[in-house]
Every structure is written in C-alpha cells, then in structure tokens.
CSV table of C-alpha atoms in Angstrom, one decimal:
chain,number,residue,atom,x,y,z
A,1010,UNK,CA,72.0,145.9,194.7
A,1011,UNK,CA,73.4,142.6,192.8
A,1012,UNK,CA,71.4,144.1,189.7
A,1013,UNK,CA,73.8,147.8,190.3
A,1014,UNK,CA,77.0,146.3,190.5
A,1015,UNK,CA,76.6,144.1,187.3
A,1016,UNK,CA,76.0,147.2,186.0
A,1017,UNK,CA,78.9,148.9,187.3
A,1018,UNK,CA,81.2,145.9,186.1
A,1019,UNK,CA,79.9,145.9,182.9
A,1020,UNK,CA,80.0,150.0,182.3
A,1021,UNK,CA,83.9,149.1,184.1
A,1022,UNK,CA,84.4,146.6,181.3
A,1023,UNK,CA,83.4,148.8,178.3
A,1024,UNK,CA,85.7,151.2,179.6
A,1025,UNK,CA,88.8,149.4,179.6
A,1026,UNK,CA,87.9,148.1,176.2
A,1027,UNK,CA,87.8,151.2,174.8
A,1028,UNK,CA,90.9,152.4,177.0
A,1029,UNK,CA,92.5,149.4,175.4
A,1030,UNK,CA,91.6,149.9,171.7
A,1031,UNK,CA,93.1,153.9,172.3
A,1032,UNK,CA,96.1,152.6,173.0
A,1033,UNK,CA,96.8,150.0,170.8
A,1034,UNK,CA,96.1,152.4,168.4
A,1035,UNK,CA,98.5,154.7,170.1
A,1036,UNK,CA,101.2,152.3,170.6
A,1037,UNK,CA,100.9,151.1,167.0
A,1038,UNK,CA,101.5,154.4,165.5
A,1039,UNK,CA,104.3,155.3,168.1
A,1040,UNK,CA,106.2,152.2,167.8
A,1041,UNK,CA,105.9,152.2,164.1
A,1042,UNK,CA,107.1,155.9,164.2
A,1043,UNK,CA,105.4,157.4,162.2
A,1044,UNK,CA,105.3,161.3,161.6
A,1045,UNK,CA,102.6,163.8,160.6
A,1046,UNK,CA,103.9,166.2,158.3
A,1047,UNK,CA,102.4,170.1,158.3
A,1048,UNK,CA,104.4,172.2,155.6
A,1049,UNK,CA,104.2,175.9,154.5
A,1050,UNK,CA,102.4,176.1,151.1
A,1051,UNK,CA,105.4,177.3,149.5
A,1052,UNK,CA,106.9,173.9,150.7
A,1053,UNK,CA,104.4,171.9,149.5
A,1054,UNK,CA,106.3,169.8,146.4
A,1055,UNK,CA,109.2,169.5,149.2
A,1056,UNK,CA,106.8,167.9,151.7
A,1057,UNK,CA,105.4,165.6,149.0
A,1058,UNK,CA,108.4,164.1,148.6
A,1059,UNK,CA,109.5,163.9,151.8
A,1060,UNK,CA,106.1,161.6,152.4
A,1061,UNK,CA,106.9,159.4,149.2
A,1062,UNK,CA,110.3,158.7,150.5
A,1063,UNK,CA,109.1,158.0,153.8
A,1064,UNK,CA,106.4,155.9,152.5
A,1065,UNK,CA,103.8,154.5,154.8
A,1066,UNK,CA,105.9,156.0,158.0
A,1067,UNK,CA,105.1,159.2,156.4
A,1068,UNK,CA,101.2,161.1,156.9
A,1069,UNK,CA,100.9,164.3,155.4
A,1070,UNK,CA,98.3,166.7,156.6
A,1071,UNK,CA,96.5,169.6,154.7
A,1072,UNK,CA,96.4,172.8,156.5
A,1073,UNK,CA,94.5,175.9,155.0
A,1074,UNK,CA,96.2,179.2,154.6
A,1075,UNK,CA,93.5,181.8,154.1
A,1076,UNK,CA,93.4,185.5,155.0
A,1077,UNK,CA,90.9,187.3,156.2
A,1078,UNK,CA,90.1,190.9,154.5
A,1079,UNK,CA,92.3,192.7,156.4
A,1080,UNK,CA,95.6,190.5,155.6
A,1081,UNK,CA,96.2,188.6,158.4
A,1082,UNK,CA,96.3,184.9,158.5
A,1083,UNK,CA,93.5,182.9,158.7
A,1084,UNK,CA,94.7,179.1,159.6
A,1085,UNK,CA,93.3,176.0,160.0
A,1086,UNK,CA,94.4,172.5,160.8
A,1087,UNK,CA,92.8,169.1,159.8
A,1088,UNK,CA,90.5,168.9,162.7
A,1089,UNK,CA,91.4,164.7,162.5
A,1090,UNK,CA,94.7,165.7,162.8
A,1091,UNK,CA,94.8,168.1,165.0
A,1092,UNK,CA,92.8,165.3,167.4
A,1093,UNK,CA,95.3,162.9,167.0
A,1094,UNK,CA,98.6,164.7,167.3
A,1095,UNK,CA,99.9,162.7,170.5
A,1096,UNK,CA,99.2,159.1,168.7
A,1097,UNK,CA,102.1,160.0,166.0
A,1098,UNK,CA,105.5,159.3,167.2
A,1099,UNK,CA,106.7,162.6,165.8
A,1100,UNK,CA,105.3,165.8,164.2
A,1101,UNK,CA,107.5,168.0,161.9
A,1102,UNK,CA,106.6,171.2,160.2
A,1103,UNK,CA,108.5,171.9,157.0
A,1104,UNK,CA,109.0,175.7,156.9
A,1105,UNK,CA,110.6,178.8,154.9
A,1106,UNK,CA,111.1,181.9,155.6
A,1107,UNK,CA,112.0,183.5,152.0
A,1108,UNK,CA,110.2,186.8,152.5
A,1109,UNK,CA,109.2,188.6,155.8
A,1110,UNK,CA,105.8,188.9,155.0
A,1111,UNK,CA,105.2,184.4,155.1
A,1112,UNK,CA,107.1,184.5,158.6
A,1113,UNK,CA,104.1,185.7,160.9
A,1114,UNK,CA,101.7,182.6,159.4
A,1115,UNK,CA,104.1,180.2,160.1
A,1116,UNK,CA,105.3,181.1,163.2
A,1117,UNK,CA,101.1,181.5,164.2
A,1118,UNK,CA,101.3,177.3,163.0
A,1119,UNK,CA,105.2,176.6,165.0
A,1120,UNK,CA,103.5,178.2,168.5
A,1121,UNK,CA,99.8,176.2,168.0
A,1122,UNK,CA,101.5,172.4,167.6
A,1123,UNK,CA,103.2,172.1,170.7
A,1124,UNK,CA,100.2,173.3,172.7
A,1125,UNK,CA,97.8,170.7,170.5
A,1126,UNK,CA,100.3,168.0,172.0
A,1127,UNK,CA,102.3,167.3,169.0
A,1128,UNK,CA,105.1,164.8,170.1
A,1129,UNK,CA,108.6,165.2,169.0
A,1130,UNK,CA,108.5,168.5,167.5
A,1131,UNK,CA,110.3,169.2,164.4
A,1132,UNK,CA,110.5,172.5,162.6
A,1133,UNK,CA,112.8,172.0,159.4
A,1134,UNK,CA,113.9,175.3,158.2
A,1135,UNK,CA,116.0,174.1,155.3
A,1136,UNK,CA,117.5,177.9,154.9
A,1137,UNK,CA,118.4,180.2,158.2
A,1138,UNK,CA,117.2,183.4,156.0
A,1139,UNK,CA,118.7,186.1,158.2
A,1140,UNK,CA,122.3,184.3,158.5
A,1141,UNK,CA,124.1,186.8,156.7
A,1142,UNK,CA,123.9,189.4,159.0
A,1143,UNK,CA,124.9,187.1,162.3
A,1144,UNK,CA,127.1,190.6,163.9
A,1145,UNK,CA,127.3,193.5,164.7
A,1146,UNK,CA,130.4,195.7,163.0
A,1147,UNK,CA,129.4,199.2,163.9
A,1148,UNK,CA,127.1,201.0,166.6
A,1149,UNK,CA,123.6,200.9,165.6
A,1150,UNK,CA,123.4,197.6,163.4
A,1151,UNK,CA,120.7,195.2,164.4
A,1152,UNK,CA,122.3,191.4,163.7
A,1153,UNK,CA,118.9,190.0,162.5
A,1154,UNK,CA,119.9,186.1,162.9
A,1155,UNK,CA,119.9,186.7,166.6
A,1156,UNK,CA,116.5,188.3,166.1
A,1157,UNK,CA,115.3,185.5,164.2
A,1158,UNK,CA,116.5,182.7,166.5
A,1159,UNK,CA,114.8,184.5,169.5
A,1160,UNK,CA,111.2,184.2,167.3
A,1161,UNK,CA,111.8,180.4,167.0
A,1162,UNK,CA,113.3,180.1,170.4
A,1163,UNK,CA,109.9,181.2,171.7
A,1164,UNK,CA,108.0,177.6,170.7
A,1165,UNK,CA,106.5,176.3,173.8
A,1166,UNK,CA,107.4,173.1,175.1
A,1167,UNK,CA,105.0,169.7,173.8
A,1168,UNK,CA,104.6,166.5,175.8
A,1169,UNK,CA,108.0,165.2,174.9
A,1170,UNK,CA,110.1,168.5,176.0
A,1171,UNK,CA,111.2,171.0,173.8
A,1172,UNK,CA,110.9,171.4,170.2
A,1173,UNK,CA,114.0,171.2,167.3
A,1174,UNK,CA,114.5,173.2,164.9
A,1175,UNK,CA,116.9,171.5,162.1
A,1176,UNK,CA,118.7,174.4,159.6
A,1177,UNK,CA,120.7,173.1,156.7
A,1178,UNK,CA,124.1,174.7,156.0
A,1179,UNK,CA,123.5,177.6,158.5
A,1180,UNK,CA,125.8,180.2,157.1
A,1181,UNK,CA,127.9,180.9,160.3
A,1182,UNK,CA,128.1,178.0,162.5
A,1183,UNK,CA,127.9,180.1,165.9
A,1184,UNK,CA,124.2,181.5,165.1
A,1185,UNK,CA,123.4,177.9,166.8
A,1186,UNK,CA,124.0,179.9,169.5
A,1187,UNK,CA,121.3,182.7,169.3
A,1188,UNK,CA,119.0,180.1,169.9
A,1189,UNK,CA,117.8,180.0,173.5
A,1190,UNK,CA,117.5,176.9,175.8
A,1191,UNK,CA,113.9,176.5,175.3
A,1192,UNK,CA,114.6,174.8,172.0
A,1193,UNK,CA,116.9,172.5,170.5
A,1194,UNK,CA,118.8,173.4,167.5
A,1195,UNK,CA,120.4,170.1,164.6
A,1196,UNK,CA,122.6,171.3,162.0
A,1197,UNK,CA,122.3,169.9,159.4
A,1198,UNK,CA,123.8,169.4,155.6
A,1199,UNK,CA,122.9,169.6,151.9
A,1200,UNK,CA,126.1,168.7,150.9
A,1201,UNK,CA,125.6,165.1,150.5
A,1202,UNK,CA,123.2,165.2,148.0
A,1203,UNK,CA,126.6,166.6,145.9
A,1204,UNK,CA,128.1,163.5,147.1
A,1205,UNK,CA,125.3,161.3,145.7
A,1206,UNK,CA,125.2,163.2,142.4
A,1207,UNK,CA,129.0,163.2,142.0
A,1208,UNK,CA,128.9,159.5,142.0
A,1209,UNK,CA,126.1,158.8,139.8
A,1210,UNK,CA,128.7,161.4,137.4
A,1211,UNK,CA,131.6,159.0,137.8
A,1212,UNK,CA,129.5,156.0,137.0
A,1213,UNK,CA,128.0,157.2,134.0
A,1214,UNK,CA,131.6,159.0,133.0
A,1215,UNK,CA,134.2,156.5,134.9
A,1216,UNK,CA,137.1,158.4,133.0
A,1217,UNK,CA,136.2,162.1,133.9
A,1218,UNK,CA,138.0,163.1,137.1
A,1219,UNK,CA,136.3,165.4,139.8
A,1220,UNK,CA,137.9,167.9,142.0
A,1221,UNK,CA,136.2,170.0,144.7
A,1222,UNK,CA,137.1,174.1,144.7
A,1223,UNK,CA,136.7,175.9,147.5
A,1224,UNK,CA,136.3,179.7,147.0
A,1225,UNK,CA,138.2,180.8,149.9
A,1226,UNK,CA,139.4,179.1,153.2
A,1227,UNK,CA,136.0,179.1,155.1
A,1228,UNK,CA,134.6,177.1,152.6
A,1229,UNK,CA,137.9,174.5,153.0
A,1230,UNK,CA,137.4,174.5,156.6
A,1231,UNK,CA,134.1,174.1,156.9
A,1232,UNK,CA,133.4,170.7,154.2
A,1233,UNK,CA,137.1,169.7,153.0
A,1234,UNK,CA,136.1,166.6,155.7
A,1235,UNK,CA,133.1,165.9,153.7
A,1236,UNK,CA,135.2,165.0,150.5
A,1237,UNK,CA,137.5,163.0,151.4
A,1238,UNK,CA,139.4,160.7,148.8
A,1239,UNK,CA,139.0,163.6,145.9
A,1240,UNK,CA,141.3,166.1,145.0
A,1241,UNK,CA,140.7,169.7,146.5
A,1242,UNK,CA,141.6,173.3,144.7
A,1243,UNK,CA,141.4,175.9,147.4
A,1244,UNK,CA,141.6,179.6,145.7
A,1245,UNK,CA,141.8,183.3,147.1
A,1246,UNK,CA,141.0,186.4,147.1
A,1247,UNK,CA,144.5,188.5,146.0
A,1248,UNK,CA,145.0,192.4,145.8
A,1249,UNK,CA,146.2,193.3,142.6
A,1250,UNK,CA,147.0,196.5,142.2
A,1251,UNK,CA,143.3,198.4,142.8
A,1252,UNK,CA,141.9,195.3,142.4
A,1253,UNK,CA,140.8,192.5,144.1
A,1254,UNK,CA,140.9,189.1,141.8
A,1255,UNK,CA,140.7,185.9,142.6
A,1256,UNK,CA,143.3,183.0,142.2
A,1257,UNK,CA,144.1,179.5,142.9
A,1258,UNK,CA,145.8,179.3,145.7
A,1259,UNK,CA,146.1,175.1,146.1
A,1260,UNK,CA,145.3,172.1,143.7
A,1261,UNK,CA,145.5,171.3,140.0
A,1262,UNK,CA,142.5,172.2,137.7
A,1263,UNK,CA,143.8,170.9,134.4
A,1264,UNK,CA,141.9,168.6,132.6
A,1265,UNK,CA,139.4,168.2,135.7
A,1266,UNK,CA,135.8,168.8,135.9
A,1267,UNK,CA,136.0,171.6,138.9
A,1268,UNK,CA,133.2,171.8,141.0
A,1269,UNK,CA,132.8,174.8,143.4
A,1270,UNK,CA,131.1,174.5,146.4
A,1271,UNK,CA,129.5,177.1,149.0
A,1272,UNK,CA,126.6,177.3,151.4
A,1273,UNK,CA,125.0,179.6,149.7
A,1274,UNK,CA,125.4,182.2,146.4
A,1275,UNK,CA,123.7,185.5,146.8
A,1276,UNK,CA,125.7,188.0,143.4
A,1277,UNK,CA,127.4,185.1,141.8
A,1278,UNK,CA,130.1,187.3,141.3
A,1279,UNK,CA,132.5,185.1,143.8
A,1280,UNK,CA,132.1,182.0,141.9
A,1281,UNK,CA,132.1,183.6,138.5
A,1282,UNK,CA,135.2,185.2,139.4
A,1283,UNK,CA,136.6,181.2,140.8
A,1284,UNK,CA,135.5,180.0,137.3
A,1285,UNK,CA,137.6,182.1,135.1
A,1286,UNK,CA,140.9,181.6,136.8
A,1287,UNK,CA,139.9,177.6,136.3
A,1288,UNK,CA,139.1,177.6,133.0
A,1289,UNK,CA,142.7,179.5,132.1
A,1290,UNK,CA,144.2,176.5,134.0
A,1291,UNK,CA,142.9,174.3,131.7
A,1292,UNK,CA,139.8,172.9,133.6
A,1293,UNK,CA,137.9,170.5,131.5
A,1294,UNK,CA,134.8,171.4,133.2
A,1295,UNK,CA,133.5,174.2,135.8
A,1296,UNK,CA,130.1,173.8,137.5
A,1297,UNK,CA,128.6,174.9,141.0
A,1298,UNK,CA,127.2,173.6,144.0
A,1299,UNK,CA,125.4,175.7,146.7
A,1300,UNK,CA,122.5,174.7,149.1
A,1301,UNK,CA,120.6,178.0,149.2
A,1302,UNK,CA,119.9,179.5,145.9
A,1303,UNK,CA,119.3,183.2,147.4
A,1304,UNK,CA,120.0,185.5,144.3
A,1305,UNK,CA,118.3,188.4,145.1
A,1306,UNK,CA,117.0,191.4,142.1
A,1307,UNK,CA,117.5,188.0,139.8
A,1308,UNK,CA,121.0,188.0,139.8
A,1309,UNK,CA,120.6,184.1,138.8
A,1310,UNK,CA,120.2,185.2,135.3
A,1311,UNK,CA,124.1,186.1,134.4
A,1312,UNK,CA,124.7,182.1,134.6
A,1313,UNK,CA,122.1,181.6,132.1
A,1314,UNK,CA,123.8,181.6,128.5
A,1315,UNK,CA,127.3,182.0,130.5
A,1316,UNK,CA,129.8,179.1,129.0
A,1317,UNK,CA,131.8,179.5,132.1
A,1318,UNK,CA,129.8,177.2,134.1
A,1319,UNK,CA,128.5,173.6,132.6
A,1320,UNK,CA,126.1,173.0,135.6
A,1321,UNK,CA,124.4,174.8,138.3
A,1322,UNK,CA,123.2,172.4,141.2
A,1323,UNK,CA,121.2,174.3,144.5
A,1324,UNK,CA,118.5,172.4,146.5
A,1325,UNK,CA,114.7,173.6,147.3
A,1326,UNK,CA,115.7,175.5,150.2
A,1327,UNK,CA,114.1,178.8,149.0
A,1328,UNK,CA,111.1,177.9,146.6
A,1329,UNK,CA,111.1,181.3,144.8
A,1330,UNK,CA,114.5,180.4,143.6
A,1331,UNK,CA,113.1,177.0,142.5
A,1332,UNK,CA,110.3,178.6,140.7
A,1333,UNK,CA,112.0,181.0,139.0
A,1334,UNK,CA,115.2,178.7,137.7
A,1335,UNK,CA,112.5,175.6,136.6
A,1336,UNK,CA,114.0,174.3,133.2
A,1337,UNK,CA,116.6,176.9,132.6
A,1338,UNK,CA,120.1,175.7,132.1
A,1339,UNK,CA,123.0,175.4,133.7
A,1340,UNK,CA,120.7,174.9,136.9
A,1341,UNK,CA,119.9,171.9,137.9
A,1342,UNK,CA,117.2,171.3,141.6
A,1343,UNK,CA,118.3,168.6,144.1
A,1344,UNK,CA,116.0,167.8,146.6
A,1345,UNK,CA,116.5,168.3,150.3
A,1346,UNK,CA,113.6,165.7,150.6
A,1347,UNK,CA,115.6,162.6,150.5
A,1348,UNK,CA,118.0,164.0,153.5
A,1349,UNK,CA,114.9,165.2,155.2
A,1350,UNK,CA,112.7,161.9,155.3
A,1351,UNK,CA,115.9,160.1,156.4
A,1352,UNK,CA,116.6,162.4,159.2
A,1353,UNK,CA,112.9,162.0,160.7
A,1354,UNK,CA,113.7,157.9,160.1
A,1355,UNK,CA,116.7,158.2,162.2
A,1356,UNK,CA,119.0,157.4,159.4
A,1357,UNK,CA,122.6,159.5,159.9
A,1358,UNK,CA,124.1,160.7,156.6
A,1359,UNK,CA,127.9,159.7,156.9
A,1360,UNK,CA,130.3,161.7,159.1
C-alpha cells in the first residue's frame, strides 16, 4: 500500500511538472504577444515584411497550396503550428481576393483556424474586392459586397470569440455593415503611409510646397481630417456643354506639387482628367496617391510615358497590380506591411 501511493505521488508530481512547463510556455508566448502569421501565396512578400517589422513578436508559418487533379484545393498547415495555435497570443491570416478563382482556398484556410483554436483571429484583407458594387440601382442587380461580407461573416467563433476581419480604405464606408454579427469588422487606412512619404519629400526638398487634391467631394469628406496643416484643392466634375470635364473647384495649384488622392483608381481617367486642369494652373508638380491599384484590361499602362503625372504611389493591396507595375515609372509600391505589423502590436496610427 505505502509502496502504491509513493507511486501515485510521484506519477501526481510528473504531472504537474509537465502541466507547469505547458504553461509557462503558454504564458510566455501570450504575454509576450506574439502572433503566428498564415498568408495567401500571392501575399507572401507582404507577409515577410510584416514579420521583419514585427521582429521576434512576429512567427511566420508555411502553409502548402497544392491542387489535386481535378482543381480543387489541396491545403495543408505546418503540423507544429497547427499544434500550437492556442500558445500564440494572436493568429492573423493575410489574405486577397484579386480574382474569384483564389477566394474558395482561402476561405477553406479562414473556416479551418478558428476550429484549430487559433486565438485572436485576424483576417487582413488589405482590399474589399467587391466594394464597387455595394447597391442595388435597378431590379435584378446582385450588390456583390453584401455577398462577399456574408462568405467572411460565416468564420466560426475561436477560443477568444469571434474573429476580425481588418479591410483598408473600404470603398463605401457602410459595407461595414453587410458584415453579420458573428464577426468583427476594423477599418482601417493606407493613407498614412502618404503621410510618411510626404514628409520624408519635405525633408529632402524643404522648399517644395505640397497640397492634397481631392477629385471630388467624397474624397474631401472622407480624408480632408487626415491632412490637416496642408493646403487642400478640391475639384469637380462640371457639365460643359455635351461634356462632362473636370475643374477646380477650391484651392490654389500654382507652383505646388499637387498630389491626388483616392481609395482606389480602376480607368485612370478621373485623375488624368484632375491632372490636366492642374497643370494649366500652373502646378509645379502632379502625382497620385491611391491604396488599391485595381486597373483592370491594363489600363495602368496610359500613366506610363504620360508627363502629366511625376509619380504614381499605390500599396500591395492587390499583388497582380504589384507584379505587373515592378520598376516602371511613375509608379512607385508602398507597403501596407508597416501599418499592418503595427496594428497586430497594438500601435494606433494618429487620428
């Protein structure tokens, strides 16, 4: 009997030592918060980024994306990682959803995390890709964003509660609405990389004077507060004749490097048609700003060789775009990973 319950102390006494070592382990990596970081392939120089600006608080993990031969997807996680999903403080999955056809795969990966206990769920979707058509106008119309936001909405619940989805510079702010309750939704935006480039302009060029242009009076509305202390040029759309052309309809461009700003450019032909009414002010400079770089059937190429504009800046939202702009001027790629990695740190970008 005395010889049993030694035994039974000691078999106790192993297993609160390893019940100890777990969570210290745990504790460590929650307290620390730290984040394991999935990402889409078509992400992948994004997420790389986002872990080098994160540092040692940052731990990507390598998911394959195979197919099997009839086309569907063929996923699977990290086996360590998907064993150790609760020990993180936080998981976040970088997505995008540039084409229909990479949307299944990654919504296969946004439904598996919660249910493999990944804490503090964060799907970034740096570009809402089905924004533009947010309503309905006629009978008959399907408004796709709501479609969209009902896919992500369907995420199941992990051991922290519901999951967030974080969009950057959603193109009409009430699509935060579509979303259901089952999820939360951050909006987020790209404009402060602008911000930092801007002043890195002015130090390198203290004499050159900046003023933002907004092509219409959504754009004003919607980041005129995120400018504040530089001059503002509002223009407008104006019917001329048969025509529609557009003017300035507020601010000073002469002499002024004019920058344009938007969410998003999908033609070009708005903010060509902003430049040329700047220039014949006497605009020193004209260049654009706009987080999502959609232009579809390549329409990117009438700014290349175009002396209207001196520089092009867009983020990595959509990676096609990326790929298809590298190295060709006036376009110049500014990271979303430096907002991102400070967003999962808890870091707020200025109101």
């Amino acid at each position: 009997l005395v010889q049993a319950i030694a035994i039974s102390q000691e078999s106790l006494l192993r297993g609160m030592a390893t019940q100890t070592r777990f969570l210290r382990r745990q504790s460590t990596d929650v307290v620390g918060r730290r984040w394991l970081i999935f990402y889409h392939e078509s992400m992948r120089e994004t997420a790389i980024k986002v872990k080098t600006e994160m540092g040692v608080s940052g731990v990507l993990s390598e998911l394959t994306w195979n197919r099997f031969n009839d086309g569907f997807p063929n996923l699977q996680i990290d086996k360590d990682d998907a064993a150790r999903l609760e020990t993180f403080h936080g998981t976040c999955l970088i997505v995008s959803f540039h084409t229909p056809e990479v949307i299944f795969e990654q919504l296969a990966l946004v439904y598996a995390l919660p249910k493999m206990r990944a804490r503090n769920f964060r799907i970034i979707l740096p570009w809402f890709s089905t924004g533009t058509m947010e309503r309905v106008e006629k009978i008959g119309q399907i408004a796709t964003a709501n479609s969209l936001a009902r896919m992500l909405s369907c995420c199941p619940m992990g051991p922290g509660g519901p999951a967030t989805v974080v969009i950057y510079d959603i193109h009409a702010l009430q699509e935060q609405f579509y979303f259901a309750d089952t999820v939360l939704v951050e909006l987020k935006s790209g404009v402060w990389l602008l911000k930092e480039k801007l002043e890195q302009l002015r130090k390198e060029c203290p004499e050159e004077e900046i003023a933002i242009v907004f092509p219409d009076d959504g754009a004003h509305k919607r980041f005129k507060a995120k400018f504040h202390g530089l001059p503002s040029i509002v223009c407008a759309k104006v019917r001329e004749g048969e025509k529609r052309i557009v003017t300035v309809k507020e601010g000073e461009p002469t002499g002024r490097h004019c920058v344009i700003i938007d969410d998003l450019v999908q033609s070009g032909g708005t903010l060509l048609e902003c430049a040329k009414p700047l220039n014949d002010l006497g605009a020193a400079k004209v260049s654009c700003f706009v987080t999502h770089g959609v232009f579809p059937k390549e329409s990117w190429k009438k700014f290349v060789g175009n002396g209207l504009i001196h520089k092009f800046w867009i983020t990595d939202s959509i990676p096609t775009t990326c790929a298809a702009i590298a190295d060709k001027a006036p376009f110049e790629v500014l990271s979303l990973a430096p907002l991102i990695a400070r967003y999962l740190q808890g870091i707020a970008e200025e109101d």
